[in-house]
mmCIF file of C-alpha atoms in Angstrom:
data_model
loop_
_atom_site.group_PDB
_atom_site.id
_atom_site.type_symbol
_atom_site.label_atom_id
_atom_site.label_comp_id
_atom_site.label_asym_id
_atom_site.label_seq_id
_atom_site.Cartn_x
_atom_site.Cartn_y
_atom_site.Cartn_z
ATOM 1 C CA MET Q 7 41.167 -74.070 -26.666
ATOM 2 C CA ALA Q 8 38.676 -71.730 -25.037
ATOM 3 C CA ASN Q 9 36.476 -73.151 -22.307
ATOM 4 C CA ALA Q 10 33.026 -71.917 -21.307
ATOM 5 C CA SER Q 11 34.477 -69.193 -19.134
ATOM 6 C CA GLY Q 12 36.441 -67.735 -22.031
ATOM 7 C CA PHE Q 13 39.867 -68.726 -20.701
ATOM 8 C CA PHE Q 14 42.225 -70.718 -22.885
ATOM 9 C CA THR Q 15 43.283 -74.174 -21.760
ATOM 10 C CA HIS Q 16 45.577 -76.817 -23.181
ATOM 11 C CA PRO Q 17 43.937 -80.212 -23.837
ATOM 12 C CA SER Q 18 46.679 -82.034 -21.953
ATOM 13 C CA ILE Q 19 46.588 -79.763 -18.930
ATOM 14 C CA PRO Q 20 43.963 -80.395 -16.238
ATOM 15 C CA ASN Q 21 41.395 -77.660 -15.719
ATOM 16 C CA LEU Q 22 42.932 -74.984 -13.525
ATOM 17 C CA ARG Q 23 39.859 -74.841 -11.332
ATOM 18 C CA SER Q 24 40.414 -78.436 -10.265
ATOM 19 C CA ARG Q 25 44.031 -77.655 -9.424
ATOM 20 C CA ILE Q 26 43.283 -74.800 -7.010
ATOM 21 C CA HIS Q 27 42.409 -75.866 -3.478
ATOM 22 C CA VAL Q 28 42.007 -72.645 -1.546
ATOM 23 C CA PRO Q 29 39.026 -72.500 0.808
ATOM 24 C CA VAL Q 30 36.871 -69.606 -0.331
ATOM 25 C CA ARG Q 31 33.744 -68.047 1.074
ATOM 26 C CA VAL Q 32 31.573 -65.129 -0.033
ATOM 27 C CA SER Q 33 31.925 -62.173 2.302
ATOM 28 C CA GLY Q 34 29.111 -59.931 3.382
ATOM 29 C CA SER Q 35 30.526 -57.239 1.152
ATOM 30 C CA GLY Q 36 29.943 -59.374 -1.896
ATOM 31 C CA PHE Q 37 33.603 -60.047 -2.608
ATOM 32 C CA CYS Q 38 35.224 -63.489 -2.493
ATOM 33 C CA VAL Q 39 37.393 -64.125 0.540
ATOM 34 C CA SER Q 40 39.954 -66.830 1.111
ATOM 35 C CA ASN Q 41 39.862 -68.175 4.666
ATOM 36 C CA ARG Q 42 43.643 -68.166 4.653
ATOM 37 C CA PHE Q 43 43.856 -64.435 4.187
ATOM 38 C CA SER Q 44 43.109 -61.455 6.371
ATOM 39 C CA LYS Q 45 39.520 -60.297 6.677
ATOM 40 C CA ARG Q 46 40.558 -57.189 4.741
ATOM 41 C CA VAL Q 47 41.119 -59.369 1.656
ATOM 42 C CA LEU Q 48 37.859 -58.796 -0.149
ATOM 43 C CA CYS Q 49 38.875 -60.615 -3.305
ATOM 44 C CA SER Q 50 41.968 -61.814 -5.087
ATOM 45 C CA SER Q 51 43.509 -62.055 -8.509
ATOM 46 C CA VAL Q 52 45.090 -65.051 -10.165
ATOM 47 C CA SER Q 53 48.629 -64.947 -11.503
ATOM 48 C CA SER Q 54 50.586 -67.684 -13.242
ATOM 49 C CA VAL Q 55 54.230 -68.423 -13.896
ATOM 50 C CA ASP Q 56 55.454 -68.626 -17.479
ATOM 51 C CA ASN Q 57 56.617 -72.116 -18.366
ATOM 52 C CA ASP Q 58 59.051 -73.294 -20.970
ATOM 53 C CA ALA Q 59 57.350 -74.689 -24.049
ATOM 54 C CA SER Q 60 59.031 -78.046 -23.427
ATOM 55 C CA SER Q 61 57.621 -78.392 -19.899
ATOM 56 C CA SER Q 62 55.487 -81.456 -19.362
ATOM 57 C CA PRO Q 63 52.040 -81.294 -17.789
ATOM 58 C CA SER Q 64 53.458 -82.823 -14.619
ATOM 59 C CA GLN Q 65 55.885 -79.880 -14.365
ATOM 60 C CA TYR Q 66 53.167 -77.297 -14.860
ATOM 61 C CA GLN Q 67 53.052 -74.872 -11.931
ATOM 62 C CA ARG Q 68 49.762 -74.034 -10.359
ATOM 63 C CA PRO Q 69 48.592 -70.433 -10.482
ATOM 64 C CA ARG Q 70 48.549 -68.795 -7.090
ATOM 65 C CA LEU Q 71 46.006 -66.483 -5.528
ATOM 66 C CA VAL Q 72 47.577 -63.115 -4.820
ATOM 67 C CA PRO Q 73 45.713 -60.907 -2.337
ATOM 68 C CA SER Q 74 45.115 -57.485 -3.838
ATOM 69 C CA GLY Q 75 43.639 -54.289 -2.453
ATOM 70 C CA CYS Q 76 42.536 -51.179 -4.282
ATOM 71 C CA LYS Q 77 42.488 -47.492 -3.447
ATOM 72 C CA LEU Q 78 41.391 -44.125 -4.826
ATOM 73 C CA ILE Q 79 44.429 -42.097 -5.851
ATOM 74 C CA GLY Q 80 43.138 -39.265 -8.044
ATOM 75 C CA CYS Q 81 39.995 -37.311 -8.841
ATOM 76 C CA GLY Q 82 38.811 -34.659 -11.268
ATOM 77 C CA SER Q 83 35.643 -32.915 -12.419
ATOM 78 C CA ALA Q 84 34.245 -30.691 -15.140
ATOM 79 C CA VAL Q 85 31.072 -28.640 -15.601
ATOM 80 C CA PRO Q 86 29.568 -26.789 -18.598
ATOM 81 C CA SER Q 87 30.174 -23.053 -18.884
ATOM 82 C CA LEU Q 88 26.490 -22.083 -19.029
ATOM 83 C CA LEU Q 89 25.132 -21.271 -15.545
ATOM 84 C CA ILE Q 90 21.371 -21.170 -15.011
ATOM 85 C CA SER Q 91 20.238 -19.555 -11.754
ATOM 86 C CA ASN Q 92 16.897 -19.870 -9.997
ATOM 87 C CA ASP Q 93 16.132 -16.341 -11.154
ATOM 88 C CA ASP Q 94 16.721 -17.458 -14.737
ATOM 89 C CA LEU Q 95 14.216 -20.290 -14.295
ATOM 90 C CA ALA Q 96 11.686 -17.868 -12.854
ATOM 91 C CA LYS Q 97 11.574 -16.246 -16.281
ATOM 92 C CA ILE Q 98 10.262 -19.417 -17.965
ATOM 93 C CA VAL Q 99 8.212 -21.172 -15.231
ATOM 94 C CA ASP Q 100 6.112 -20.022 -12.299
ATOM 95 C CA THR Q 101 8.722 -20.152 -9.536
ATOM 96 C CA ASN Q 102 11.242 -18.018 -7.661
ATOM 97 C CA ASP Q 103 14.615 -18.339 -5.970
ATOM 98 C CA GLU Q 104 13.253 -18.599 -2.429
ATOM 99 C CA TRP Q 105 10.712 -21.295 -3.355
ATOM 100 C CA ILE Q 106 13.360 -23.467 -5.052
ATOM 101 C CA ALA Q 107 16.087 -22.973 -2.439
ATOM 102 C CA THR Q 108 13.751 -23.701 0.466
ATOM 103 C CA ARG Q 109 12.492 -26.968 -1.021
ATOM 104 C CA THR Q 110 15.671 -28.261 -2.628
ATOM 105 C CA GLY Q 111 18.707 -26.313 -1.438
ATOM 106 C CA ILE Q 112 19.602 -25.536 -5.068
ATOM 107 C CA ARG Q 113 20.569 -22.035 -6.241
ATOM 108 C CA ASN Q 114 22.309 -22.696 -9.570
ATOM 109 C CA ARG Q 115 22.955 -25.453 -12.062
ATOM 110 C CA ARG Q 116 25.168 -25.894 -15.159
ATOM 111 C CA VAL Q 117 23.685 -26.930 -18.507
ATOM 112 C CA VAL Q 118 25.350 -28.330 -21.626
ATOM 113 C CA SER Q 119 25.102 -25.892 -24.533
ATOM 114 C CA GLY Q 120 26.863 -24.838 -27.703
ATOM 115 C CA LYS Q 121 29.938 -26.957 -28.325
ATOM 116 C CA ASP Q 122 29.727 -28.747 -24.982
ATOM 117 C CA SER Q 123 29.327 -32.512 -25.039
ATOM 118 C CA LEU Q 124 29.103 -35.169 -22.377
ATOM 119 C CA VAL Q 125 32.166 -36.919 -23.772
ATOM 120 C CA GLY Q 126 34.073 -33.638 -23.664
ATOM 121 C CA LEU Q 127 33.188 -33.096 -19.999
ATOM 122 C CA ALA Q 128 34.090 -36.692 -19.168
ATOM 123 C CA VAL Q 129 37.464 -36.408 -20.884
ATOM 124 C CA GLU Q 130 38.233 -33.173 -19.018
ATOM 125 C CA ALA Q 131 37.332 -34.709 -15.661
ATOM 126 C CA ALA Q 132 39.288 -37.885 -16.437
ATOM 127 C CA THR Q 133 42.365 -35.926 -17.506
ATOM 128 C CA LYS Q 134 42.400 -34.045 -14.197
ATOM 129 C CA ALA Q 135 42.017 -37.295 -12.264
ATOM 130 C CA LEU Q 136 44.893 -38.914 -14.147
ATOM 131 C CA GLU Q 137 47.106 -35.888 -13.534
ATOM 132 C CA MET Q 138 46.429 -35.970 -9.795
ATOM 133 C CA ALA Q 139 47.067 -39.714 -9.715
ATOM 134 C CA GLU Q 140 50.233 -39.317 -11.806
ATOM 135 C CA VAL Q 141 49.027 -42.056 -14.130
ATOM 136 C CA VAL Q 142 49.456 -41.729 -17.892
ATOM 137 C CA PRO Q 143 46.652 -42.819 -20.268
ATOM 138 C CA GLU Q 144 48.814 -45.667 -21.586
ATOM 139 C CA ASP Q 145 48.705 -47.298 -18.147
ATOM 140 C CA ILE Q 146 44.909 -47.368 -17.879
ATOM 141 C CA ASP Q 147 43.567 -50.934 -17.991
ATOM 142 C CA LEU Q 148 39.840 -50.165 -17.944
ATOM 143 C CA VAL Q 149 37.503 -47.199 -18.474
ATOM 144 C CA LEU Q 150 34.080 -47.307 -16.816
ATOM 145 C CA MET Q 151 31.658 -44.606 -17.939
ATOM 146 C CA CYS Q 152 28.738 -44.367 -15.526
ATOM 147 C CA THR Q 153 25.979 -42.517 -17.359
ATOM 148 C CA SER Q 154 22.336 -42.752 -18.361
ATOM 149 C CA THR Q 155 22.627 -40.025 -21.000
ATOM 150 C CA PRO Q 156 25.445 -40.996 -23.398
ATOM 151 C CA ASP Q 157 26.062 -38.975 -26.551
ATOM 152 C CA ASP Q 158 25.713 -42.255 -28.474
ATOM 153 C CA LEU Q 159 23.033 -44.901 -27.964
ATOM 154 C CA PHE Q 160 25.712 -47.592 -27.938
ATOM 155 C CA GLY Q 161 27.754 -45.952 -25.189
ATOM 156 C CA ALA Q 162 30.393 -43.313 -24.615
ATOM 157 C CA ALA Q 163 33.263 -45.110 -22.857
ATOM 158 C CA PRO Q 164 35.188 -46.129 -26.013
ATOM 159 C CA GLN Q 165 35.040 -42.525 -27.255
ATOM 160 C CA ILE Q 166 36.569 -41.375 -23.974
ATOM 161 C CA GLN Q 167 39.257 -44.038 -24.197
ATOM 162 C CA LYS Q 168 40.189 -42.793 -27.666
ATOM 163 C CA ALA Q 169 40.128 -39.097 -26.699
ATOM 164 C CA LEU Q 170 42.387 -39.722 -23.696
ATOM 165 C CA GLY Q 171 44.976 -41.421 -25.896
ATOM 166 C CA CYS Q 172 44.873 -44.871 -24.323
ATOM 167 C CA THR Q 173 47.055 -46.460 -26.997
ATOM 168 C CA LYS Q 174 46.855 -50.021 -25.663
ATOM 169 C CA ASN Q 175 43.113 -50.226 -26.420
ATOM 170 C CA PRO Q 176 41.967 -51.063 -22.878
ATOM 171 C CA LEU Q 177 38.429 -52.272 -22.308
ATOM 172 C CA ALA Q 178 35.915 -49.427 -21.991
ATOM 173 C CA TYR Q 179 32.202 -49.776 -21.351
ATOM 174 C CA ASP Q 180 29.211 -47.902 -19.941
ATOM 175 C CA ILE Q 181 27.307 -48.563 -16.728
ATOM 176 C CA THR Q 182 23.695 -47.391 -16.764
ATOM 177 C CA ALA Q 183 22.341 -46.982 -13.235
ATOM 178 C CA ALA Q 184 21.326 -43.316 -13.116
ATOM 179 C CA CYS Q 185 22.195 -41.620 -9.826
ATOM 180 C CA SER Q 186 23.602 -44.846 -8.343
ATOM 181 C CA GLY Q 187 25.953 -45.275 -11.288
ATOM 182 C CA PHE Q 188 29.152 -43.949 -9.756
ATOM 183 C CA VAL Q 189 28.943 -46.140 -6.650
ATOM 184 C CA LEU Q 190 28.298 -49.173 -8.843
ATOM 185 C CA GLY Q 191 31.287 -48.081 -10.925
ATOM 186 C CA LEU Q 192 33.480 -48.158 -7.812
ATOM 187 C CA VAL Q 193 32.244 -51.641 -6.968
ATOM 188 C CA SER Q 194 32.897 -52.805 -10.543
ATOM 189 C CA ALA Q 195 36.392 -51.319 -10.508
ATOM 190 C CA ALA Q 196 37.203 -53.105 -7.253
ATOM 191 C CA CYS Q 197 35.974 -56.417 -8.660
ATOM 192 C CA HIS Q 198 38.036 -56.029 -11.833
ATOM 193 C CA ILE Q 199 41.143 -55.242 -9.788
ATOM 194 C CA ARG Q 200 40.699 -57.915 -7.155
ATOM 195 C CA GLY Q 201 39.363 -60.626 -9.404
ATOM 196 C CA GLY Q 202 40.807 -59.777 -12.797
ATOM 197 C CA GLY Q 203 44.307 -58.524 -12.157
ATOM 198 C CA PHE Q 204 43.639 -54.992 -13.460
ATOM 199 C CA LYS Q 205 45.932 -52.292 -12.065
ATOM 200 C CA ASN Q 206 44.530 -48.879 -13.007
ATOM 201 C CA VAL Q 207 40.806 -48.344 -13.533
ATOM 202 C CA LEU Q 208 39.276 -45.015 -14.511
ATOM 203 C CA VAL Q 209 35.755 -44.564 -13.133
ATOM 204 C CA ILE Q 210 33.760 -41.661 -14.584
ATOM 205 C CA GLY Q 211 30.338 -40.436 -13.538
ATOM 206 C CA ALA Q 212 28.804 -38.076 -16.096
ATOM 207 C CA ASP Q 213 25.295 -37.101 -17.079
ATOM 208 C CA SER Q 214 23.457 -34.471 -19.082
ATOM 209 C CA LEU Q 215 19.917 -34.810 -17.784
ATOM 210 C CA SER Q 216 19.075 -31.312 -19.036
ATOM 211 C CA ARG Q 217 18.406 -32.920 -22.418
ATOM 212 C CA PHE Q 218 15.580 -34.964 -20.893
ATOM 213 C CA VAL Q 219 13.984 -32.319 -18.691
ATOM 214 C CA ASP Q 220 10.612 -30.739 -19.398
ATOM 215 C CA TRP Q 221 11.553 -27.100 -18.942
ATOM 216 C CA THR Q 222 7.898 -26.161 -18.505
ATOM 217 C CA ASP Q 223 7.492 -28.457 -15.469
ATOM 218 C CA ARG Q 224 8.611 -26.577 -12.393
ATOM 219 C CA GLY Q 225 8.526 -29.756 -10.340
ATOM 220 C CA THR Q 226 11.493 -31.280 -12.220
ATOM 221 C CA CYS Q 227 13.262 -28.559 -14.209
ATOM 222 C CA ILE Q 228 14.487 -26.885 -11.005
ATOM 223 C CA LEU Q 229 16.375 -30.007 -9.905
ATOM 224 C CA PHE Q 230 18.796 -31.114 -12.576
ATOM 225 C CA GLY Q 231 22.143 -29.986 -13.953
ATOM 226 C CA ASP Q 232 24.970 -31.413 -16.064
ATOM 227 C CA ALA Q 233 28.511 -32.361 -15.007
ATOM 228 C CA ALA Q 234 31.228 -35.010 -14.999
ATOM 229 C CA GLY Q 235 33.480 -36.377 -12.279
ATOM 230 C CA ALA Q 236 36.147 -39.068 -12.297
ATOM 231 C CA VAL Q 237 38.436 -41.061 -10.024
ATOM 232 C CA VAL Q 238 41.388 -43.371 -10.617
ATOM 233 C CA VAL Q 239 41.192 -46.635 -8.691
ATOM 234 C CA GLN Q 240 44.517 -48.440 -8.438
ATOM 235 C CA ALA Q 241 45.594 -51.878 -7.265
ATOM 236 C CA CYS Q 242 47.671 -51.880 -4.086
ATOM 237 C CA ASP Q 243 48.997 -54.153 -1.358
ATOM 238 C CA ILE Q 244 46.230 -55.572 0.777
ATOM 239 C CA GLU Q 245 47.541 -53.647 3.788
ATOM 240 C CA ASP Q 246 46.798 -50.388 1.937
ATOM 241 C CA ASP Q 247 43.317 -51.415 0.809
ATOM 242 C CA GLY Q 248 41.010 -48.413 0.607
ATOM 243 C CA LEU Q 249 37.636 -49.860 -0.394
ATOM 244 C CA PHE Q 250 36.430 -51.496 2.784
ATOM 245 C CA SER Q 251 32.930 -52.647 1.873
ATOM 246 C CA PHE Q 252 29.835 -52.009 -0.186
ATOM 247 C CA ASP Q 253 26.094 -52.592 -0.104
ATOM 248 C CA VAL Q 254 24.012 -52.522 -3.317
ATOM 249 C CA HIS Q 255 20.333 -53.062 -4.150
ATOM 250 C CA SER Q 256 17.596 -52.491 -6.717
ATOM 251 C CA ASP Q 257 13.799 -52.584 -6.785
ATOM 252 C CA GLY Q 258 12.165 -52.585 -10.198
ATOM 253 C CA ASP Q 259 8.770 -51.981 -8.643
ATOM 254 C CA GLY Q 260 9.880 -48.420 -7.927
ATOM 255 C CA ARG Q 261 10.304 -47.592 -11.604
ATOM 256 C CA ARG Q 262 6.860 -46.015 -11.618
ATOM 257 C CA HIS Q 263 8.149 -43.263 -9.337
ATOM 258 C CA LEU Q 264 11.107 -42.195 -11.504
ATOM 259 C CA ASN Q 265 11.649 -42.944 -15.185
ATOM 260 C CA ALA Q 266 12.231 -41.627 -18.691
ATOM 261 C CA SER Q 267 10.594 -44.209 -20.918
ATOM 262 C CA VAL Q 268 10.891 -44.836 -24.632
ATOM 263 C CA LYS Q 269 8.023 -43.338 -26.608
ATOM 264 C CA GLU Q 270 7.007 -43.759 -30.226
ATOM 265 C CA SER Q 271 7.220 -40.853 -32.620
ATOM 266 C CA GLN Q 272 4.076 -38.753 -32.763
ATOM 267 C CA ASN Q 273 4.554 -38.265 -36.480
ATOM 268 C CA ASP Q 274 1.899 -40.308 -38.285
ATOM 269 C CA GLY Q 275 3.026 -39.209 -41.711
ATOM 270 C CA GLU Q 276 4.853 -41.143 -44.384
ATOM 271 C CA SER Q 277 7.345 -42.739 -42.031
ATOM 272 C CA SER Q 278 4.608 -44.508 -40.064
ATOM 273 C CA SER Q 279 2.941 -46.196 -43.037
ATOM 274 C CA ASN Q 280 5.979 -46.692 -45.254
ATOM 275 C CA GLY Q 281 3.924 -48.891 -47.563
ATOM 276 C CA SER Q 282 3.782 -51.576 -44.872
ATOM 277 C CA VAL Q 283 1.494 -54.578 -45.217
ATOM 278 C CA PHE Q 284 2.535 -56.047 -41.850
ATOM 279 C CA GLY Q 285 0.525 -53.854 -39.526
ATOM 280 C CA ASP Q 286 2.974 -52.733 -36.807
ATOM 281 C CA PHE Q 287 6.047 -53.434 -38.919
ATOM 282 C CA PRO Q 288 8.323 -51.656 -39.559
ATOM 283 C CA PRO Q 289 8.204 -50.047 -36.096
ATOM 284 C CA LYS Q 290 7.865 -46.307 -35.698
ATOM 285 C CA GLN Q 291 10.920 -44.281 -34.762
ATOM 286 C CA SER Q 292 11.142 -43.727 -31.042
ATOM 287 C CA SER Q 293 12.785 -41.400 -28.540
ATOM 288 C CA TYR Q 294 12.911 -40.975 -24.790
ATOM 289 C CA SER Q 295 10.283 -39.049 -22.886
ATOM 290 C CA CYS Q 296 11.178 -36.309 -20.433
ATOM 291 C CA ILE Q 297 11.941 -37.318 -16.864
ATOM 292 C CA GLN Q 298 8.827 -38.342 -14.953
ATOM 293 C CA MET Q 299 9.162 -38.241 -11.170
ATOM 294 C CA ASN Q 300 6.977 -38.612 -8.116
ATOM 295 C CA GLY Q 301 9.037 -36.456 -5.774
ATOM 296 C CA LYS Q 302 7.282 -37.475 -2.555
ATOM 297 C CA GLU Q 303 7.763 -41.187 -3.196
ATOM 298 C CA VAL Q 304 11.418 -40.755 -4.183
ATOM 299 C CA PHE Q 305 11.992 -38.769 -0.975
ATOM 300 C CA ARG Q 306 10.403 -41.514 1.144
ATOM 301 C CA PHE Q 307 12.468 -44.163 -0.612
ATOM 302 C CA ALA Q 308 15.744 -42.275 -0.106
ATOM 303 C CA VAL Q 309 15.359 -41.386 3.569
ATOM 304 C CA LYS Q 310 14.397 -44.982 4.382
ATOM 305 C CA CYS Q 311 16.771 -47.041 2.224
ATOM 306 C CA VAL Q 312 19.946 -44.944 2.215
ATOM 307 C CA PRO Q 313 20.562 -44.963 5.995
ATOM 308 C CA GLN Q 314 19.925 -48.718 6.072
ATOM 309 C CA SER Q 315 22.385 -49.245 3.213
ATOM 310 C CA ILE Q 316 25.123 -47.181 4.826
ATOM 311 C CA GLU Q 317 24.648 -48.953 8.154
ATOM 312 C CA SER Q 318 24.912 -52.286 6.355
ATOM 313 C CA ALA Q 319 28.123 -51.203 4.596
ATOM 314 C CA LEU Q 320 29.586 -50.048 7.923
ATOM 315 C CA GLN Q 321 28.734 -53.377 9.513
ATOM 316 C CA LYS Q 322 30.404 -55.279 6.677
ATOM 317 C CA ALA Q 323 33.497 -53.082 7.045
ATOM 318 C CA GLY Q 324 33.547 -53.679 10.779
ATOM 319 C CA LEU Q 325 33.544 -49.944 11.435
ATOM 320 C CA PRO Q 326 31.412 -47.780 13.739
ATOM 321 C CA ALA Q 327 29.874 -44.572 12.386
ATOM 322 C CA SER Q 328 32.304 -42.638 14.596
ATOM 323 C CA ALA Q 329 35.166 -43.908 12.389
ATOM 324 C CA ILE Q 330 33.775 -42.050 9.375
ATOM 325 C CA ASP Q 331 35.293 -38.642 8.626
ATOM 326 C CA TRP Q 332 32.829 -37.615 5.915
ATOM 327 C CA LEU Q 333 29.349 -38.468 4.725
ATOM 328 C CA LEU Q 334 29.078 -37.994 0.952
ATOM 329 C CA LEU Q 335 25.660 -38.654 -0.537
ATOM 330 C CA HIS Q 336 24.315 -38.317 -4.043
ATOM 331 C CA GLN Q 337 23.425 -34.635 -4.331
ATOM 332 C CA ALA Q 338 19.706 -34.968 -5.059
ATOM 333 C CA ASN Q 339 17.988 -32.663 -2.604
ATOM 334 C CA GLN Q 340 19.271 -30.944 0.531
ATOM 335 C CA ARG Q 341 16.279 -32.183 2.501
ATOM 336 C CA ILE Q 342 17.231 -35.772 1.666
ATOM 337 C CA ILE Q 343 20.866 -35.154 2.602
ATOM 338 C CA ASP Q 344 19.896 -33.556 5.915
ATOM 339 C CA SER Q 345 17.382 -36.303 6.759
ATOM 340 C CA VAL Q 346 19.843 -39.116 6.088
ATOM 341 C CA ALA Q 347 22.584 -37.363 8.066
ATOM 342 C CA THR Q 348 20.214 -36.888 11.002
ATOM 343 C CA ARG Q 349 19.156 -40.537 11.016
ATOM 344 C CA LEU Q 350 22.808 -41.605 10.988
ATOM 345 C CA HIS Q 351 23.751 -39.005 13.643
ATOM 346 C CA PHE Q 352 26.255 -37.234 11.405
ATOM 347 C CA PRO Q 353 26.760 -33.575 12.352
ATOM 348 C CA PRO Q 354 26.392 -31.045 9.502
ATOM 349 C CA GLU Q 355 30.091 -30.167 9.586
ATOM 350 C CA ARG Q 356 30.940 -33.747 8.544
ATOM 351 C CA VAL Q 357 28.552 -33.803 5.572
ATOM 352 C CA ILE Q 358 29.850 -32.863 2.101
ATOM 353 C CA SER Q 359 27.395 -30.903 -0.049
ATOM 354 C CA ASN Q 360 27.792 -28.742 -3.152
ATOM 355 C CA LEU Q 361 24.191 -29.152 -4.283
ATOM 356 C CA ALA Q 362 23.490 -25.409 -4.124
ATOM 357 C CA ASN Q 363 25.916 -24.719 -6.973
ATOM 358 C CA TYR Q 364 25.161 -27.583 -9.356
ATOM 359 C CA GLY Q 365 21.809 -29.208 -8.597
ATOM 360 C CA ASN Q 366 21.292 -32.922 -9.148
ATOM 361 C CA THR Q 367 23.935 -34.058 -11.647
ATOM 362 C CA SER Q 368 23.001 -37.750 -11.414
ATOM 363 C CA ALA Q 369 26.033 -40.076 -11.697
ATOM 364 C CA ALA Q 370 28.390 -37.089 -11.634
ATOM 365 C CA SER Q 371 27.277 -35.725 -8.266
ATOM 366 C CA ILE Q 372 29.431 -37.841 -5.933
ATOM 367 C CA PRO Q 373 32.760 -37.555 -7.816
ATOM 368 C CA LEU Q 374 32.090 -33.844 -8.473
ATOM 369 C CA ALA Q 375 31.570 -33.164 -4.763
ATOM 370 C CA LEU Q 376 34.534 -35.364 -3.839
ATOM 371 C CA ASP Q 377 36.832 -33.528 -6.228
ATOM 372 C CA GLU Q 378 35.879 -30.130 -4.834
ATOM 373 C CA ALA Q 379 36.312 -31.362 -1.265
ATOM 374 C CA VAL Q 380 39.738 -32.830 -2.024
ATOM 375 C CA ARG Q 381 41.041 -29.817 -3.915
ATOM 376 C CA SER Q 382 39.788 -27.418 -1.238
ATOM 377 C CA GLY Q 383 41.689 -29.365 1.419
ATOM 378 C CA LYS Q 384 38.568 -30.554 3.237
ATOM 379 C CA VAL Q 385 39.128 -34.232 2.454
ATOM 380 C CA LYS Q 386 42.689 -35.264 3.270
ATOM 381 C CA PRO Q 387 44.701 -38.448 2.649
ATOM 382 C CA GLY Q 388 43.678 -41.126 5.118
ATOM 383 C CA HIS Q 389 40.146 -39.818 5.609
ATOM 384 C CA THR Q 390 37.391 -42.421 5.553
ATOM 385 C CA ILE Q 391 34.226 -41.614 3.600
ATOM 386 C CA ALA Q 392 30.777 -43.188 3.679
ATOM 387 C CA THR Q 393 29.204 -42.580 0.281
ATOM 388 C CA SER Q 394 25.840 -43.561 -1.155
ATOM 389 C CA GLY Q 395 24.078 -43.189 -4.496
ATOM 390 C CA PHE Q 396 20.372 -43.669 -5.075
ATOM 391 C CA GLY Q 397 17.865 -43.044 -7.834
ATOM 392 C CA ALA Q 398 16.098 -44.371 -10.904
ATOM 393 C CA GLY Q 399 15.580 -48.071 -11.245
ATOM 394 C CA LEU Q 400 15.079 -47.863 -8.378
ATOM 395 C CA THR Q 401 18.696 -48.573 -7.468
ATOM 396 C CA TRP Q 402 20.800 -47.669 -4.459
ATOM 397 C CA GLY Q 403 24.239 -48.521 -3.172
ATOM 398 C CA SER Q 404 26.758 -47.491 -0.535
ATOM 399 C CA ALA Q 405 30.508 -47.864 -0.144
ATOM 400 C CA ILE Q 406 32.976 -47.218 2.648
ATOM 401 C CA VAL Q 407 36.221 -45.921 1.160
ATOM 402 C CA ARG Q 408 39.437 -44.267 2.255
ATOM 403 C CA TRP Q 409 40.864 -41.377 0.256
ATOM 404 C CA ARG Q 410 44.384 -42.248 -0.889
#
């Protein structure tokens, strides 16, 4: 029968939890750690041995905890074909290339148009990641779609799973955490691998914020672009573990500084009355407003919280900043990137940035920049990366990872 946790148990077999006597503590990284294992064991998965149907309960073998690591083994990215330059924006709002570049570091951005779709970009990025990882779609155990702008209200991950040809119907679901989404996707993938026995997890960061931008507001329309990026996270021996630690937070009080809230339809015609005798029922149709942002407050939040988060992740990993090969931040604004790097004493040559070409692509920005850095030969196997995402919610999170 199924117990409260969803696992199936036999009435005559004692609860498995009472049969496992492994001392466990919660590590600073947030993963579960057995005191019998190396400090690098951030979590573990449970495996069991098949028993003959005639075995008695007294012969039942206990499941054993198997230490498991995880590592990034492939990446890919995709961007829309339509390129919008600062000069193009100057034709529709009161701005110019120098003004935008000086304040943000952005020169161009890509925007979904025509037959482009977010799912299409995600599938393209995922396909490239799978090819690099040499993993076929049939071997994917989980698809995580990190996005705040899905093509469907109910999520995009299952559509991606279908388009990729994952014939075994693996679990696929969305993670909504705006610009922090990809980092939270990495953390979720690691937890599924270490605690759930998953082997190959596809983590996709993709957003199309251009659909929620007020293109008459020069304070926000200059910032955002559309893109998708993906990585394959794979289970490995604990000695090869490549996700050393993480640090994640949220602060709902900061929502007032960055949001895109639901708004009721402005149409007060037939649909609003609809012959109703219940006052506010049925409810009016609603949609999302354009992005509302207090840029100064978001800047203050980022330059204060991101360095603290990365330092915390480094401490949990037991690594000094000098052990980090690359600093890879969410590509929000070059001033934020430079300020965080300065506070952490990272020299510019060790900071990855492609913001000038794509703008702020939300959950896609980190995997997009990683993919370009890997394919250009900048990031090499064995390199250690400190990465951090931050944005709406407010949410922020950092992870210390090794590439391959």
